[in-house]
Short mmCIF file of C-alpha atoms in Angstrom, two decimals:
data_model
loop_
_atom_site.label_atom_id
_atom_site.label_comp_id
_atom_site.label_asym_id
_atom_site.label_seq_id
_atom_site.Cartn_x
_atom_site.Cartn_y
_atom_site.Cartn_z
CA MET A 858 -126.76 -88.96 167.08
CA ARG A 859 -127.23 -86.27 164.50
CA ASP A 860 -124.21 -85.03 162.66
CA VAL A 861 -122.90 -81.80 164.14
CA ASN A 862 -122.90 -80.45 160.55
CA ASP A 863 -126.67 -80.48 160.82
CA ARG A 864 -127.04 -77.81 163.48
CA GLY A 865 -129.00 -75.13 161.74
CA THR A 866 -132.21 -73.41 162.67
CA ASP A 867 -134.32 -76.55 162.18
CA TRP A 868 -132.17 -78.52 164.58
CA PHE A 869 -132.35 -75.64 167.06
CA ARG A 870 -136.14 -75.35 166.86
CA GLY A 871 -136.32 -79.06 167.71
CA VAL A 872 -134.05 -78.66 170.74
CA TYR A 873 -136.04 -75.64 171.90
CA ALA A 874 -139.40 -77.41 171.54
CA ARG A 875 -138.15 -80.47 173.43
CA HIS A 876 -136.48 -78.70 176.32
CA PHE A 877 -138.03 -75.23 176.77
CA PRO A 878 -140.65 -76.40 179.33
CA ASP A 879 -138.03 -78.14 181.49
CA VAL A 880 -135.72 -75.13 181.47
CA VAL A 881 -138.63 -72.87 182.43
CA ARG A 882 -139.43 -75.23 185.32
CA TYR A 883 -135.78 -75.03 186.45
CA GLY A 884 -136.22 -71.25 186.58
CA LEU A 885 -139.58 -71.46 188.36
CA ARG A 886 -137.99 -73.45 191.15
CA ARG A 887 -135.28 -70.83 191.74
CA LEU A 888 -136.75 -67.49 190.75
CA ASP A 889 -139.75 -65.38 191.56
CA GLY A 890 -142.53 -66.17 189.10
CA MET A 891 -143.18 -67.34 185.56
CA ALA A 892 -142.01 -64.15 183.82
CA ALA A 893 -138.54 -64.38 185.38
CA ALA A 894 -138.38 -68.10 184.60
CA GLU A 895 -139.30 -67.59 180.93
CA GLU A 896 -136.79 -64.77 180.62
CA LEU A 897 -134.07 -67.02 182.02
CA ALA A 898 -135.06 -69.78 179.59
CA GLN A 899 -134.79 -67.43 176.61
CA GLU A 900 -131.28 -66.43 177.74
CA VAL A 901 -130.33 -70.10 178.11
CA PHE A 902 -131.44 -70.91 174.58
CA LEU A 903 -129.68 -67.87 173.16
CA VAL A 904 -126.47 -69.24 174.66
CA ALA A 905 -127.34 -72.68 173.27
CA TRP A 906 -127.75 -71.23 169.77
CA ARG A 907 -124.47 -69.33 169.97
CA ARG A 908 -122.64 -72.42 171.20
CA ARG A 909 -124.60 -74.94 169.18
CA TRP A 910 -121.46 -76.78 168.06
CA GLU A 911 -120.76 -77.61 171.70
CA VAL A 912 -124.18 -78.85 172.73
CA PRO A 913 -123.74 -82.47 173.78
CA ALA A 914 -126.08 -85.36 173.08
CA ARG A 915 -127.24 -85.27 176.70
CA THR A 916 -128.64 -81.82 176.20
CA LEU A 917 -130.81 -81.11 179.22
CA PRO A 918 -128.12 -81.26 181.95
CA TRP A 919 -125.97 -79.01 179.76
CA LEU A 920 -128.84 -76.51 179.49
CA TYR A 921 -129.32 -76.64 183.28
CA GLY A 922 -125.60 -75.89 183.67
CA VAL A 923 -125.97 -72.82 181.46
CA ALA A 924 -129.04 -71.76 183.46
CA ARG A 925 -127.16 -72.17 186.71
CA ARG A 926 -124.28 -69.99 185.52
CA LEU A 927 -126.68 -67.33 184.24
CA LEU A 928 -128.40 -67.35 187.64
CA ALA A 929 -125.02 -66.98 189.34
CA ASN A 930 -124.37 -63.91 187.19
CA HIS A 931 -127.79 -62.63 188.19
CA TRP A 932 -127.06 -63.03 191.92
CA ARG A 933 -123.63 -61.42 191.44
CA ALA A 934 -125.23 -58.47 189.68
CA GLN A 935 -127.53 -58.10 192.67
CA ARG A 936 -124.51 -57.55 194.88
CA ALA A 937 -123.80 -54.38 192.91
CA VAL A 938 -127.20 -53.00 193.91
CA PRO A 939 -126.91 -50.59 196.83
CA PRO A 940 -129.02 -51.34 199.92
CA SER A 941 -132.56 -50.11 199.44
CA GLY A 942 -133.03 -48.95 203.03
CA GLU A 943 -136.69 -49.98 202.99
CA LEU A 944 -138.23 -51.55 206.03
CA THR A 945 -140.40 -54.58 205.55
CA GLU A 946 -143.61 -54.83 207.48
CA THR A 947 -144.20 -58.08 209.25
CA VAL A 948 -147.63 -59.37 208.42
CA GLY A 949 -149.72 -62.02 210.13
CA LEU A 950 -150.24 -65.18 208.13
CA ASP A 951 -152.93 -67.78 207.93
CA ARG A 952 -151.73 -71.28 208.67
CA HIS A 953 -153.60 -74.09 207.03
CA ASP A 954 -152.02 -77.44 207.84
CA GLY A 955 -151.57 -78.40 204.21
CA ILE A 956 -149.76 -75.18 203.39
CA VAL A 957 -147.70 -75.42 206.56
CA ARG A 958 -146.60 -78.86 205.43
CA LEU A 959 -145.38 -77.65 202.03
CA MET A 960 -143.73 -74.66 203.60
CA ASP A 961 -142.03 -76.95 206.15
CA VAL A 962 -140.25 -78.70 203.26
CA ARG A 963 -139.30 -75.48 201.57
CA THR A 964 -138.20 -73.85 204.81
CA ALA A 965 -136.17 -76.93 205.65
CA LEU A 966 -134.58 -76.80 202.20
CA GLY A 967 -133.69 -73.18 202.82
CA ARG A 968 -131.65 -74.15 205.87
CA LEU A 969 -129.25 -76.15 203.74
CA SER A 970 -126.26 -74.59 202.06
CA ASP A 971 -126.82 -73.32 198.55
CA ASP A 972 -124.90 -76.15 196.91
CA ASP A 973 -126.65 -78.77 199.03
CA GLN A 974 -130.01 -77.30 198.04
CA GLU A 975 -129.05 -77.35 194.39
CA ILE A 976 -128.01 -81.02 194.45
CA LEU A 977 -131.27 -81.96 196.16
CA ARG A 978 -133.32 -79.91 193.70
CA LEU A 979 -131.51 -81.32 190.67
CA VAL A 980 -132.01 -84.90 191.83
CA GLY A 981 -135.45 -84.44 193.42
CA TRP A 982 -137.11 -81.96 191.05
CA GLU A 983 -135.15 -82.03 187.80
CA GLN A 984 -134.83 -85.82 188.15
CA LEU A 985 -131.17 -85.87 187.15
CA SER A 986 -128.81 -88.71 187.95
CA LEU A 987 -126.09 -87.93 190.46
CA ARG A 988 -123.50 -87.81 187.73
CA GLU A 989 -125.56 -85.36 185.68
CA ALA A 990 -126.21 -83.22 188.76
CA ALA A 991 -122.47 -83.14 189.45
CA LEU A 992 -121.89 -81.84 185.92
CA VAL A 993 -124.46 -79.09 186.37
CA VAL A 994 -123.07 -77.97 189.72
CA GLY A 995 -119.52 -78.28 188.46
CA CYS A 996 -118.19 -80.65 191.08
CA GLY A 997 -116.98 -84.24 190.99
CA SER A 998 -119.41 -87.13 191.35
CA ALA A 999 -117.87 -88.00 194.72
CA THR A 1000 -118.52 -84.51 196.05
CA ALA A 1001 -122.07 -84.62 194.70
CA LYS A 1002 -122.65 -87.94 196.44
CA VAL A 1003 -121.50 -86.53 199.80
CA ARG A 1004 -123.64 -83.46 199.34
CA LEU A 1005 -126.71 -85.47 198.46
CA HIS A 1006 -126.18 -87.85 201.37
CA ARG A 1007 -125.71 -84.95 203.77
CA ALA A 1008 -128.54 -82.85 202.33
CA ARG A 1009 -130.95 -85.78 202.43
CA ARG A 1010 -130.06 -86.58 206.03
CA ARG A 1011 -130.28 -82.98 207.10
CA LEU A 1012 -133.60 -82.46 205.36
CA ALA A 1013 -135.01 -85.56 207.03
CA GLU A 1014 -133.80 -84.34 210.44
CA LEU A 1015 -135.34 -80.90 209.91
CA LEU A 1016 -138.66 -82.36 208.82
CA ARG A 1017 -138.80 -84.50 211.96
CA GLU A 1018 -138.62 -81.32 214.04
CA ARG A 1019 -142.08 -79.89 214.39
CA PRO A 1020 -142.13 -76.09 214.19
CA SER A 1021 -143.38 -74.60 217.45
CA PRO A 1022 -146.81 -72.98 217.11
CA ALA A 1023 -146.46 -69.30 216.32
CA THR A 1024 -147.72 -67.09 219.14
CA SER A 1025 -146.70 -63.89 217.43
CA VAL A 1026 -147.35 -62.66 213.95
CA ASP A 1027 -143.86 -63.74 212.88
CA GLY A 1028 -144.56 -66.99 211.10
CA GLN A 1029 -142.02 -69.48 209.85
CA LEU A 1030 -143.61 -69.61 206.46
CA GLY A 1031 -141.66 -68.66 203.45
CA GLY A 1032 -141.15 -70.05 200.00
CA VAL A 1033 -137.64 -71.24 199.52
CA ARG A 1034 -135.46 -71.04 196.46
CA MET B 1133 -133.34 -90.99 198.19
CA SER B 1134 -136.14 -92.49 200.31
CA GLU B 1135 -139.59 -92.72 198.80
CA ARG B 1136 -141.08 -90.57 201.56
CA LEU B 1137 -138.55 -87.80 201.05
CA ARG B 1138 -139.07 -87.98 197.31
CA GLU B 1139 -142.83 -87.58 197.80
CA LEU B 1140 -142.37 -84.65 200.13
CA LEU B 1141 -139.99 -82.95 197.73
CA ALA B 1142 -142.33 -83.59 194.83
CA ALA B 1143 -145.21 -82.05 196.76
CA ALA B 1144 -143.08 -78.97 197.52
CA ASP B 1145 -142.02 -78.51 193.90
CA PRO B 1146 -142.84 -74.93 192.86
CA ALA B 1147 -143.23 -76.11 189.26
CA ARG B 1148 -145.60 -78.95 190.07
CA GLY B 1149 -148.65 -78.95 187.87
CA VAL B 1150 -147.62 -75.69 186.22
CA GLN B 1151 -148.45 -75.52 182.54
CA VAL B 1152 -145.60 -74.07 180.52
CA GLY B 1153 -146.39 -72.45 177.18
CA PRO B 1154 -144.48 -73.18 173.96
CA GLY B 1155 -142.22 -70.14 174.34
CA ASP B 1156 -140.96 -68.15 171.38
CA VAL B 1157 -138.05 -69.72 169.54
CA GLU B 1158 -138.17 -67.12 166.76
CA ALA B 1159 -137.49 -64.39 169.34
CA VAL B 1160 -134.24 -66.17 170.26
CA LEU B 1161 -133.19 -66.48 166.62
CA ASP B 1162 -134.09 -62.83 166.00
CA ARG B 1163 -131.86 -61.72 168.85
CA ALA B 1164 -129.04 -63.86 167.52
CA ARG B 1165 -129.32 -62.12 164.15
CA ASP B 1166 -128.16 -58.92 165.85
CA ASP B 1167 -124.95 -60.59 166.97
CA VAL B 1168 -121.81 -58.94 165.65
CA THR B 1169 -120.06 -62.26 165.10
CA SER B 1170 -121.23 -64.16 162.06
CA TYR B 1171 -123.02 -67.40 162.89
CA ALA B 1172 -123.02 -68.69 159.32
CA THR B 1173 -123.65 -72.41 159.04
CA ALA B 1174 -120.04 -73.16 158.08
CA VAL B 1175 -119.04 -76.01 160.34
CA PRO B 1176 -115.71 -75.73 162.14
CA PRO B 1177 -113.14 -78.24 160.80
CA ARG B 1178 -112.95 -81.38 162.88
CA ARG B 1179 -109.71 -81.33 164.82
CA ARG B 1180 -107.83 -84.48 165.56
CA ALA B 1181 -107.72 -84.97 169.31
CA TRP B 1182 -104.38 -83.54 170.41
CA TRP B 1183 -103.56 -86.52 172.55
CA VAL B 1184 -103.50 -88.87 169.54
CA VAL B 1185 -99.77 -88.75 168.92
CA PRO B 1186 -97.57 -89.85 166.02
CA VAL B 1187 -95.31 -92.72 167.08
CA ALA B 1188 -92.04 -90.78 166.77
CA ALA B 1189 -93.24 -88.01 169.08
CA LEU B 1190 -94.50 -90.61 171.56
CA ALA B 1191 -90.94 -91.83 172.05
CA VAL B 1192 -89.87 -88.30 173.03
CA VAL B 1193 -92.70 -88.01 175.54
CA ALA B 1194 -91.88 -91.40 177.06
CA THR B 1195 -88.25 -90.35 177.57
CA ALA B 1196 -89.25 -87.13 179.29
CA VAL B 1197 -91.53 -89.03 181.68
CA VAL B 1198 -88.75 -91.51 182.56
CA VAL B 1199 -86.39 -88.62 183.35
CA VAL B 1200 -88.95 -87.03 185.67
CA ARG B 1201 -89.59 -90.24 187.60
CA GLY B 1202 -85.88 -90.86 188.04
CA VAL B 1203 -85.41 -87.76 190.15
CA GLY B 1204 -85.73 -88.30 193.88
CA GLY B 1205 -86.73 -84.81 194.92
CA PRO B 1206 -89.14 -82.42 193.28
CA PRO B 1207 -89.28 -83.25 189.56
CA ALA B 1208 -87.36 -81.06 187.11
CA SER B 1209 -87.38 -81.24 183.33
CA PRO B 1210 -84.46 -80.14 181.22
CA GLN B 1211 -86.90 -78.25 179.01
CA PRO B 1212 -90.57 -77.33 179.20
CA TYR B 1213 -93.07 -80.08 178.38
CA LEU B 1214 -94.87 -79.54 175.08
CA PRO B 1215 -97.59 -81.80 173.71
CA PRO B 1216 -96.60 -83.26 170.37
CA GLY B 1217 -97.45 -80.99 167.47
CA SER B 1218 -97.63 -77.75 169.44
CA THR B 1219 -95.07 -75.03 168.93
CA SER B 1220 -95.47 -72.96 172.08
CA GLU B 1221 -96.93 -73.08 175.52
CA SER B 1222 -100.19 -71.43 176.30
CA ALA B 1223 -99.27 -70.57 179.89
CA PRO B 1224 -95.46 -70.50 180.30
CA CYS B 1225 -95.77 -69.08 183.82
CA LEU B 1226 -97.03 -72.48 184.98
CA ALA B 1227 -94.25 -74.38 183.21
CA GLU B 1228 -91.76 -72.14 185.01
CA ILE B 1229 -93.20 -73.13 188.39
CA ALA B 1230 -93.07 -76.82 187.42
CA ASP B 1231 -89.42 -76.47 186.37
CA GLN B 1232 -88.38 -75.21 189.81
CA LEU B 1233 -90.96 -76.88 192.03
CA ALA B 1234 -90.11 -76.82 195.74
CA ALA B 1235 -91.23 -79.50 198.17
CA THR B 1236 -93.92 -78.87 200.77
CA PRO B 1237 -93.67 -80.10 204.37
CA TYR B 1238 -96.06 -82.94 203.58
CA ASP B 1239 -94.31 -84.20 200.41
CA GLY B 1240 -92.82 -87.60 201.15
CA ARG B 1241 -94.63 -87.82 204.48
CA THR B 1242 -96.93 -90.74 205.20
CA GLY B 1243 -100.08 -90.70 207.28
CA ARG B 1244 -103.44 -92.43 207.43
CA TYR B 1245 -105.36 -89.29 206.52
CA GLU B 1246 -105.07 -86.64 203.85
CA TYR B 1247 -105.78 -83.37 205.62
CA LEU B 1248 -107.35 -80.45 203.80
CA ARG B 1249 -108.71 -77.15 205.11
CA MET B 1250 -110.46 -74.73 202.79
CA THR B 1251 -113.08 -72.02 202.68
CA TRP B 1252 -115.74 -71.39 200.13
CA ALA B 1253 -118.55 -68.96 199.51
CA GLY B 1254 -121.99 -70.14 200.48
CA GLY B 1255 -125.37 -68.59 200.88
CA GLY B 1256 -129.00 -68.87 200.06
CA SER B 1257 -132.16 -67.00 199.26
CA VAL B 1258 -135.61 -67.17 200.76
CA GLU B 1259 -138.81 -65.76 199.41
CA MET B 1260 -140.16 -63.39 202.02
CA PRO B 1261 -143.77 -64.19 202.91
CA VAL B 1262 -144.94 -60.63 202.42
CA ALA B 1263 -146.51 -60.14 199.01
CA ASP B 1264 -144.09 -58.61 196.50
CA ALA B 1265 -141.37 -58.30 199.13
CA GLY B 1266 -139.12 -60.44 196.95
CA MET B 1267 -136.16 -62.46 198.06
CA ALA B 1268 -134.00 -62.19 201.16
CA THR B 1269 -130.43 -63.29 200.48
CA ILE B 1270 -127.71 -64.29 202.91
CA TRP B 1271 -124.01 -64.86 202.17
CA TYR B 1272 -121.43 -66.52 204.38
CA SER B 1273 -118.14 -68.19 203.99
CA GLU B 1274 -117.87 -71.77 205.16
CA GLU B 1275 -114.62 -73.34 206.33
CA THR B 1276 -114.35 -77.08 205.78
CA THR B 1277 -111.67 -79.22 207.39
CA ARG B 1278 -111.45 -82.78 206.18
CA TRP B 1279 -109.48 -85.82 207.23
CA LEU B 1280 -109.80 -88.54 204.61
CA ALA B 1281 -108.37 -92.09 204.62
CA GLU B 1282 -107.99 -94.37 201.61
CA ASP B 1283 -111.13 -96.27 202.57
CA GLY B 1284 -113.29 -93.15 202.62
CA SER B 1285 -113.40 -92.87 206.39
CA GLY B 1286 -112.36 -89.84 208.42
CA ARG B 1287 -113.91 -86.65 209.67
CA LEU B 1288 -115.49 -83.54 208.20
CA ARG B 1289 -115.82 -80.28 210.12
CA GLN B 1290 -117.79 -77.35 208.71
CA VAL B 1291 -117.75 -73.92 210.32
CA ARG B 1292 -120.03 -71.22 208.98
CA GLY B 1293 -118.68 -67.66 209.14
CA THR B 1294 -120.38 -64.38 209.94
CA PRO B 1295 -123.18 -63.78 207.48
CA THR B 1296 -123.39 -60.76 205.20
CA TYR B 1297 -126.32 -59.44 203.24
CA PRO B 1298 -126.75 -57.56 199.98
CA ASP B 1299 -129.32 -55.16 201.41
CA GLU B 1300 -131.04 -54.05 204.60
CA LYS B 1301 -134.24 -55.97 204.05
CA SER B 1302 -132.33 -59.23 203.75
CA ARG B 1303 -130.41 -58.49 206.95
CA GLU B 1304 -133.59 -57.67 208.83
CA TYR B 1305 -135.42 -60.71 207.57
CA PHE B 1306 -132.70 -63.15 208.66
CA GLU B 1307 -132.19 -61.42 211.97
CA GLN B 1308 -135.90 -61.75 212.63
CA HIS B 1309 -135.88 -65.39 211.57
CA ARG B 1310 -132.75 -66.83 213.13
CA GLU B 1311 -134.27 -70.30 212.96
CA LEU B 1312 -133.66 -70.25 209.20
CA THR B 1313 -129.88 -70.27 209.53
CA SER B 1314 -128.49 -73.61 210.61
CA GLU B 1315 -125.96 -74.21 213.33
CA THR B 1316 -122.56 -72.63 212.85
CA THR B 1317 -120.38 -75.70 213.44
CA ARG B 1318 -121.01 -79.25 212.39
CA THR B 1319 -118.72 -82.27 212.68
CA THR B 1320 -119.45 -85.43 210.71
CA GLU B 1321 -117.70 -88.72 211.41
CA LEU B 1322 -117.11 -90.65 208.20
CA ALA B 1323 -117.23 -94.43 208.24
CA PRO B 1324 -115.37 -96.54 205.64
CA GLY B 1325 -117.09 -96.09 202.30
CA ASP B 1326 -118.89 -92.89 203.26
CA LEU B 1327 -116.82 -90.92 200.79
CA ASP B 1328 -115.66 -92.15 197.41
CA VAL B 1329 -111.98 -91.35 197.27
CA THR B 1330 -111.28 -89.86 193.83
CA ALA B 1331 -108.45 -91.74 192.16
CA LEU B 1332 -105.43 -89.58 191.35
CA PRO B 1333 -104.49 -89.68 187.65
CA ALA B 1334 -100.93 -90.78 186.94
CA ALA B 1335 -98.35 -88.05 187.56
CA ASP B 1336 -97.86 -87.06 183.93
CA PRO B 1337 -99.46 -84.30 181.87
CA THR B 1338 -101.02 -86.65 179.31
CA ALA B 1339 -102.83 -88.62 182.00
CA MET B 1340 -103.96 -85.35 183.59
CA ALA B 1341 -105.34 -84.14 180.26
CA GLN B 1342 -107.25 -87.34 179.69
CA ALA B 1343 -108.68 -87.41 183.21
CA LEU B 1344 -109.34 -83.72 183.77
CA TYR B 1345 -110.10 -82.05 180.44
CA ARG B 1346 -113.61 -83.51 180.18
CA PRO B 1347 -115.94 -82.67 178.58
CA ARG B 1348 -113.81 -81.11 175.86
CA GLU B 1349 -116.78 -79.22 174.46
CA ASN B 1350 -116.73 -76.93 177.50
CA GLY B 1351 -113.42 -75.48 176.40
CA PRO B 1352 -110.29 -74.69 178.43
CA ALA B 1353 -112.23 -73.43 181.45
CA GLN B 1354 -113.17 -77.08 182.04
CA ALA B 1355 -109.49 -77.92 182.53
CA LEU B 1356 -109.18 -75.27 185.24
CA ALA B 1357 -112.45 -76.27 186.90
CA SER B 1358 -111.36 -79.91 186.98
CA VAL B 1359 -108.04 -78.98 188.60
CA ALA B 1360 -109.94 -77.01 191.25
CA ASP B 1361 -112.21 -79.99 191.77
CA LEU B 1362 -109.31 -82.44 192.08
CA ASN B 1363 -107.77 -80.19 194.71
CA ARG B 1364 -111.01 -80.23 196.69
CA GLU B 1365 -110.89 -84.04 196.70
CA ARG B 1366 -107.22 -84.95 197.18
CA VAL B 1367 -103.88 -83.68 198.41
CA LEU B 1368 -101.35 -83.67 195.56
CA ASP B 1369 -97.69 -84.52 196.05
CA SER B 1370 -94.93 -82.76 194.11
CA ALA B 1371 -95.01 -85.16 191.14
CA HIS B 1372 -98.74 -84.68 190.69
CA ARG B 1373 -98.54 -80.91 191.18
CA ALA B 1374 -95.88 -80.69 188.47
CA ALA B 1375 -97.96 -82.83 186.12
CA VAL B 1376 -101.02 -80.61 186.63
CA LEU B 1377 -98.98 -77.46 185.98
CA ARG B 1378 -97.49 -78.86 182.78
CA PHE B 1379 -100.87 -80.06 181.56
CA LEU B 1380 -102.41 -76.61 182.09
CA ALA B 1381 -99.35 -74.85 180.63
CA ALA B 1382 -99.91 -76.75 177.38
CA THR B 1383 -103.68 -76.29 177.23
CA ASP B 1384 -104.85 -73.88 174.53
CA GLY B 1385 -106.77 -70.98 175.98
CA VAL B 1386 -105.19 -71.00 179.46
CA VAL B 1387 -103.69 -67.53 179.90
CA CYS B 1388 -101.14 -66.20 182.40
CA GLN B 1389 -102.49 -63.22 184.34
CA GLY B 1390 -99.48 -62.19 186.37
CA GLU B 1391 -99.40 -62.09 190.17
CA ASP B 1392 -102.34 -61.80 192.46
CA THR B 1393 -102.88 -61.94 196.23
CA ASP B 1394 -105.55 -64.07 197.84
CA SER B 1395 -107.86 -63.19 200.71
CA VAL B 1396 -105.38 -64.46 203.33
CA GLY B 1397 -102.50 -62.47 201.93
CA ARG B 1398 -100.64 -65.10 199.92
CA THR B 1399 -99.21 -63.94 196.60
CA GLY B 1400 -99.42 -66.35 193.73
CA VAL B 1401 -99.36 -66.77 189.96
CA ALA B 1402 -102.79 -66.40 188.36
CA VAL B 1403 -104.17 -68.03 185.22
CA SER B 1404 -107.58 -67.89 183.64
CA ALA B 1405 -109.52 -69.38 180.71
CA GLY B 1406 -112.78 -68.31 179.13
CA ARG B 1407 -115.83 -70.39 179.90
CA GLY B 1408 -117.77 -72.22 177.20
CA GLN B 1409 -115.67 -71.15 174.25
CA GLY B 1410 -116.73 -72.78 171.01
CA PRO B 1411 -115.50 -71.89 167.56
CA ARG B 1412 -117.99 -69.00 167.35
CA PRO B 1413 -117.56 -67.03 170.59
CA SER B 1414 -120.37 -64.75 171.63
CA PRO B 1415 -119.70 -61.01 171.67
CA ALA B 1416 -121.33 -60.78 175.11
CA GLY B 1417 -118.92 -60.97 178.06
CA HIS B 1418 -118.40 -64.49 179.38
CA ASP B 1419 -117.05 -65.38 182.76
CA ARG B 1420 -113.54 -66.77 183.01
CA GLU B 1421 -112.41 -69.61 185.23
CA TYR B 1422 -109.54 -68.52 187.51
CA LEU B 1423 -106.79 -70.32 189.44
CA LEU B 1424 -104.04 -68.99 191.70
CA PHE B 1425 -100.89 -71.09 192.26
CA ASP B 1426 -98.09 -70.86 194.82
CA PRO B 1427 -95.03 -69.84 192.76
CA ARG B 1428 -92.67 -72.01 194.84
CA THR B 1429 -94.52 -75.23 195.56
CA GLY B 1430 -97.09 -75.16 192.74
CA GLU B 1431 -99.92 -75.75 195.22
CA LEU B 1432 -103.30 -74.41 194.26
CA LEU B 1433 -104.06 -71.47 196.55
CA ALA B 1434 -107.47 -70.36 195.26
CA SER B 1435 -110.01 -70.95 192.52
CA GLY B 1436 -112.90 -68.87 191.28
CA ALA B 1437 -114.24 -66.80 188.43
CA LYS B 1438 -113.40 -63.53 186.72
CA THR B 1439 -115.73 -61.27 184.77
CA THR B 1440 -113.17 -60.50 182.04
CA THR B 1441 -109.43 -60.98 181.51
CA ALA B 1442 -108.81 -57.74 183.39
CA GLY B 1443 -111.83 -57.88 185.65
CA ASN B 1444 -112.56 -58.60 189.28
CA VAL B 1445 -112.06 -62.03 190.74
CA GLU B 1446 -114.89 -63.77 192.54
CA VAL B 1447 -113.16 -66.37 194.65
CA GLY B 1448 -114.99 -69.65 195.06
CA THR B 1449 -112.56 -71.74 197.12
CA VAL B 1450 -109.46 -70.81 199.12
CA TYR B 1451 -107.23 -73.80 199.90
CA LEU B 1452 -105.76 -72.94 203.28
CA GLU B 1453 -103.85 -75.95 204.50
CA ARG B 1454 -102.90 -79.44 203.38
CA GLY B 1455 -101.07 -82.30 205.00
CA ARG B 1456 -100.86 -85.95 205.86
CA THR B 1457 -101.49 -87.14 209.40
CA ASP B 1458 -102.36 -90.15 211.50
CA GLU B 1459 -104.39 -88.08 213.94
CA LEU B 1460 -107.91 -86.78 213.61
CA GLY B 1461 -108.24 -83.20 214.84
#
């Protein structure tokens, strides 16, 4: 493990190069598009530079934790936005079986609570261990284990239900964050 | 996780196969150059861990602990607990509560199950399938009631409250797609071993510090977050509540914030600590971790976050009811 004395710009460039793609992917899975994900990643690394004395050896889960808190701030800031009053048009959608299948998983994910979704994403997409995922979410390992167990079971139940064929233009499709 | 579920999740990964560019590290460093606080490469002096105590001071601590355990009722110390080497308490309001701690109805009671009822803020977001329509967001509070035995068995009941929405388009989207919100009440029977029962640290402030203030690099907010977490897992008796209060009272960076009233009308003593504070704090506003304690019994009433020392509180968890019982409800 490198000496903490060593944490200058060279050290930081190394951390950034190693972990920037993974932090962007974290953002892509929870935000709308690459631009938003890259912006989030830049904010995460700015925090990492400012707190570079605190960055632990297991860096990536710590970076995910920073990203998660920044996202929470982002959602909180959205609450300050007054209602737009716009009406959304409902549009008919094509349903190819392959796309329906992917959307089934994402729709099913969306039916879980936010914390359950996050545990499943961290373990399933970010490939974290349960203990690391617990650190990111800020709960104990025992709580994370219950959430994962419950989320996994619930997701499996939802995927066994076949969506009824849409007879109206209101589809069930929707990307899920 | 089953292989099949893993495959399905992998296939649904929005980042799958996406090529990510190298980013722009110099842009980050440029922004940091505009920071008001100096980020010169001077390394902060290594501090000896505060729990490594000189032998003479250890004797004093041991005596204080023996006195506490000797008392039959709620523990009382003749003087506030101070970790060796410190000259003052960080949060004296918590030490005051510990000094006069009153018993709860469940202190000293036995029962197969620890009973805990709490609410927390939940929600989710869905990408609306119309191009550029953005995200629809739903918020709801969820009430969880849990009966937990030593072997991890018991019962969990979750009740989802009335949803709210940040804007009209979110409301409309979820009202048009009611299938996206799951059932409002769910009861789960827990078999032995289904839940890992978190071990309670010993009822003294040093043990609490060692168990709860981890990782240290996250700063004092970690101590508060760990106390909130412990309270979501276990029901604390008077000795453990006093130990938690004394541990937090002596933790650098934990600040008394006066009285506050929670969402169910209970008035308590509030403390907060800044999140992620290293030796070079950022000039940008950081969130603060927040806890609200009952001034009589020392029970944790609520936990959450604050925007600044004086700012609004965003409550994460409200701890409504605790007890010990032999009956599942």
